[in-house]
Amino acid sequence: MQHRLPRVSYIKAVDVWLTTCLIFVVTSMLEYAVANMLLQRTARQKEKAARPEPNSNILKAFQSSACEKNVNGVPTAILGAEIIPLTSKKHHVDMPTLDFTPLESKWNADNLDRASRVIFTSAFAIFNAVYWCAYLLN
């Protein structure tokens, strides 16, 4: 049927329709890939959090042998011959603790999927309204 029509140099209505539909299909496939990547990243983070830290038993054993309890139950550290309570402000140095836990992002796979449903549906409805108004009213 297409070969019977004359060749024209301008864009036809069907070209606009097919190109737009192709763009919607490709972007929905990209959204699926990004959602899948986010889902795998979340699963990996949960698996890593559930796994015990290597050498954690060694660290616990070292800390428990270096600290003793005095009569009041206050932990003390043994430094040479001197016993210094760990709650003492005299030798206490505040060190900032570094937290390497990943920040929670609001863009997880579920939120991306919900947003995409609304955005794609709305955009396609708007495109349809504009497309059919433009070509049927001409």
mmCIF file of C-alpha atoms in Angstrom:
data_model
loop_
_atom_site.group_PDB
_atom_site.id
_atom_site.type_symbol
_atom_site.label_atom_id
_atom_site.label_comp_id
_atom_site.label_asym_id
_atom_site.label_seq_id
_atom_site.Cartn_x
_atom_site.Cartn_y
_atom_site.Cartn_z
ATOM 1 C CA MET A 1 0.000 0.000 0.000
ATOM 2 C CA GLN A 2 2.835 2.400 0.863
ATOM 3 C CA HIS A 3 4.475 1.930 -2.569
ATOM 4 C CA ARG A 4 1.337 3.229 -4.351
ATOM 5 C CA LEU A 5 1.500 6.594 -2.576
ATOM 6 C CA PRO A 6 3.562 9.397 -4.109
ATOM 7 C CA ARG A 7 6.886 10.272 -2.481
ATOM 8 C CA VAL A 8 6.760 13.481 -0.482
ATOM 9 C CA SER A 9 9.508 15.482 1.187
ATOM 10 C CA TYR A 10 7.512 16.552 4.233
ATOM 11 C CA ILE A 11 6.671 14.645 7.416
ATOM 12 C CA LYS A 12 3.372 12.790 7.356
ATOM 13 C CA ALA A 13 1.038 12.328 10.315
ATOM 14 C CA VAL A 14 1.832 8.626 10.515
ATOM 15 C CA ASP A 15 5.570 9.438 10.759
ATOM 16 C CA VAL A 16 4.922 11.668 13.772
ATOM 17 C CA TRP A 17 2.744 8.978 15.387
ATOM 18 C CA LEU A 18 5.231 6.136 14.844
ATOM 19 C CA THR A 19 8.239 8.185 15.939
ATOM 20 C CA THR A 20 6.528 9.287 19.145
ATOM 21 C CA CYS A 21 5.366 5.749 19.928
ATOM 22 C CA LEU A 22 8.911 4.475 19.340
ATOM 23 C CA ILE A 23 10.272 7.110 21.741
ATOM 24 C CA PHE A 24 7.760 6.030 24.399
ATOM 25 C CA VAL A 25 8.699 2.376 23.985
ATOM 26 C CA VAL A 26 12.453 3.052 24.192
ATOM 27 C CA THR A 27 12.120 5.292 27.253
ATOM 28 C CA SER A 28 9.940 2.724 29.023
ATOM 29 C CA MET A 29 12.605 0.083 28.357
ATOM 30 C CA LEU A 30 15.273 2.424 29.760
ATOM 31 C CA GLU A 31 13.104 3.011 32.831
ATOM 32 C CA TYR A 32 12.829 -0.755 33.299
ATOM 33 C CA ALA A 33 16.619 -1.100 33.116
ATOM 34 C CA VAL A 34 17.183 1.685 35.668
ATOM 35 C CA ALA A 35 14.534 0.229 38.023
ATOM 36 C CA ASN A 36 16.168 -3.196 37.744
ATOM 37 C CA MET A 37 19.581 -1.688 38.520
ATOM 38 C CA LEU A 38 18.176 0.115 41.586
ATOM 39 C CA LEU A 39 16.495 -3.090 42.758
ATOM 40 C CA GLN A 40 19.755 -5.045 42.475
ATOM 41 C CA ARG A 41 21.674 -2.296 44.281
ATOM 42 C CA THR A 42 19.162 -2.375 47.157
ATOM 43 C CA ALA A 43 19.400 -6.169 47.391
ATOM 44 C CA ARG A 44 23.206 -5.961 47.430
ATOM 45 C CA GLN A 45 23.154 -3.359 50.219
ATOM 46 C CA LYS A 46 20.787 -5.484 52.319
ATOM 47 C CA GLU A 47 22.968 -8.553 51.781
ATOM 48 C CA LYS A 48 26.081 -6.600 52.743
ATOM 49 C CA ALA A 49 24.405 -5.237 55.888
ATOM 50 C CA ALA A 50 23.347 -8.745 56.961
ATOM 51 C CA ARG A 51 26.850 -10.151 56.498
ATOM 52 C CA PRO A 52 29.051 -9.960 59.615
ATOM 53 C CA GLU A 53 32.024 -7.644 59.407
ATOM 54 C CA PRO A 54 35.335 -9.487 58.918
ATOM 55 C CA ASN A 55 37.563 -9.559 61.996
ATOM 56 C CA SER A 56 34.694 -8.408 64.252
ATOM 57 C CA ASN A 57 35.357 -11.293 66.669
ATOM 58 C CA ILE A 58 39.054 -10.366 66.874
ATOM 59 C CA LEU A 59 38.161 -6.744 67.585
ATOM 60 C CA LYS A 60 35.704 -7.752 70.338
ATOM 61 C CA ALA A 61 38.283 -10.053 71.933
ATOM 62 C CA PHE A 62 40.953 -7.353 71.824
ATOM 63 C CA GLN A 63 38.655 -4.749 73.365
ATOM 64 C CA SER A 64 37.483 -7.060 76.139
ATOM 65 C CA SER A 65 41.068 -8.025 77.128
ATOM 66 C CA ALA A 66 42.288 -4.412 77.151
ATOM 67 C CA CYS A 67 39.483 -3.217 79.397
ATOM 68 C CA GLU A 68 38.764 -4.219 82.934
ATOM 69 C CA LYS A 69 35.901 -3.363 85.273
ATOM 70 C CA ASN A 70 36.765 -1.573 88.465
ATOM 71 C CA VAL A 71 34.711 -1.771 91.627
ATOM 72 C CA ASN A 72 32.103 0.729 90.434
ATOM 73 C CA GLY A 73 31.643 -1.030 87.098
ATOM 74 C CA VAL A 74 33.334 1.784 85.160
ATOM 75 C CA PRO A 75 35.521 0.437 82.344
ATOM 76 C CA THR A 76 39.188 1.224 82.684
ATOM 77 C CA ALA A 77 42.092 1.008 80.258
ATOM 78 C CA ILE A 78 45.479 -0.261 81.313
ATOM 79 C CA LEU A 79 48.300 1.975 80.113
ATOM 80 C CA GLY A 80 51.571 0.716 81.521
ATOM 81 C CA ALA A 81 51.257 0.741 85.329
ATOM 82 C CA GLU A 82 48.597 3.435 85.423
ATOM 83 C CA ILE A 83 44.891 2.578 85.335
ATOM 84 C CA ILE A 84 42.863 5.405 83.811
ATOM 85 C CA PRO A 85 39.055 5.272 83.825
ATOM 86 C CA LEU A 86 37.719 5.539 80.288
ATOM 87 C CA THR A 87 35.140 8.031 81.504
ATOM 88 C CA SER A 88 37.879 10.369 82.700
ATOM 89 C CA LYS A 89 37.877 13.758 80.943
ATOM 90 C CA LYS A 90 41.585 14.255 81.661
ATOM 91 C CA HIS A 91 42.809 11.944 78.919
ATOM 92 C CA HIS A 92 39.635 11.937 76.825
ATOM 93 C CA VAL A 93 39.918 13.072 73.207
ATOM 94 C CA ASP A 94 36.769 13.493 71.139
ATOM 95 C CA MET A 95 37.303 11.863 67.777
ATOM 96 C CA PRO A 96 34.693 12.242 65.070
ATOM 97 C CA THR A 97 33.183 8.939 64.099
ATOM 98 C CA LEU A 98 32.938 8.194 60.420
ATOM 99 C CA ASP A 99 29.785 6.567 59.194
ATOM 100 C CA PHE A 100 30.176 4.882 55.837
ATOM 101 C CA THR A 101 26.621 3.627 55.544
ATOM 102 C CA PRO A 102 25.097 4.653 52.219
ATOM 103 C CA LEU A 103 22.576 7.452 52.318
ATOM 104 C CA GLU A 104 19.015 6.421 51.722
ATOM 105 C CA SER A 105 17.739 7.883 48.498
ATOM 106 C CA LYS A 106 14.094 8.495 47.779
ATOM 107 C CA TRP A 107 14.679 7.106 44.294
ATOM 108 C CA ASN A 108 14.354 3.403 44.789
ATOM 109 C CA ALA A 109 12.840 1.010 42.252
ATOM 110 C CA ASP A 110 9.291 1.294 43.636
ATOM 111 C CA ASN A 111 9.235 5.092 43.625
ATOM 112 C CA LEU A 112 10.714 5.234 40.132
ATOM 113 C CA ASP A 113 8.104 2.756 38.916
ATOM 114 C CA ARG A 114 5.232 4.738 40.463
ATOM 115 C CA ALA A 115 6.506 8.024 39.026
ATOM 116 C CA SER A 116 7.009 6.465 35.594
ATOM 117 C CA ARG A 117 3.459 5.122 35.545
ATOM 118 C CA VAL A 118 2.068 8.593 36.135
ATOM 119 C CA ILE A 119 4.504 10.418 33.846
ATOM 120 C CA PHE A 120 4.273 8.029 30.878
ATOM 121 C CA THR A 121 0.492 7.750 31.045
ATOM 122 C CA SER A 122 0.023 11.517 31.343
ATOM 123 C CA ALA A 123 2.517 12.311 28.599
ATOM 124 C CA PHE A 124 0.943 9.817 26.199
ATOM 125 C CA ALA A 125 -2.558 11.146 26.949
ATOM 126 C CA ILE A 126 -1.400 14.720 26.313
ATOM 127 C CA PHE A 127 0.350 13.657 23.107
ATOM 128 C CA ASN A 128 -2.834 11.917 21.913
ATOM 129 C CA ALA A 129 -4.976 14.967 22.654
ATOM 130 C CA VAL A 130 -2.626 17.323 20.811
ATOM 131 C CA TYR A 131 -2.026 14.910 17.930
ATOM 132 C CA TRP A 132 -5.682 14.163 17.197
ATOM 133 C CA CYS A 133 -6.768 17.772 17.636
ATOM 134 C CA ALA A 134 -4.053 18.953 15.287
ATOM 135 C CA TYR A 135 -4.772 16.422 12.529
ATOM 136 C CA LEU A 136 -8.555 16.060 12.782
ATOM 137 C CA LEU A 137 -9.272 19.780 12.985
ATOM 138 C CA ASN A 138 -7.140 20.529 9.909
#
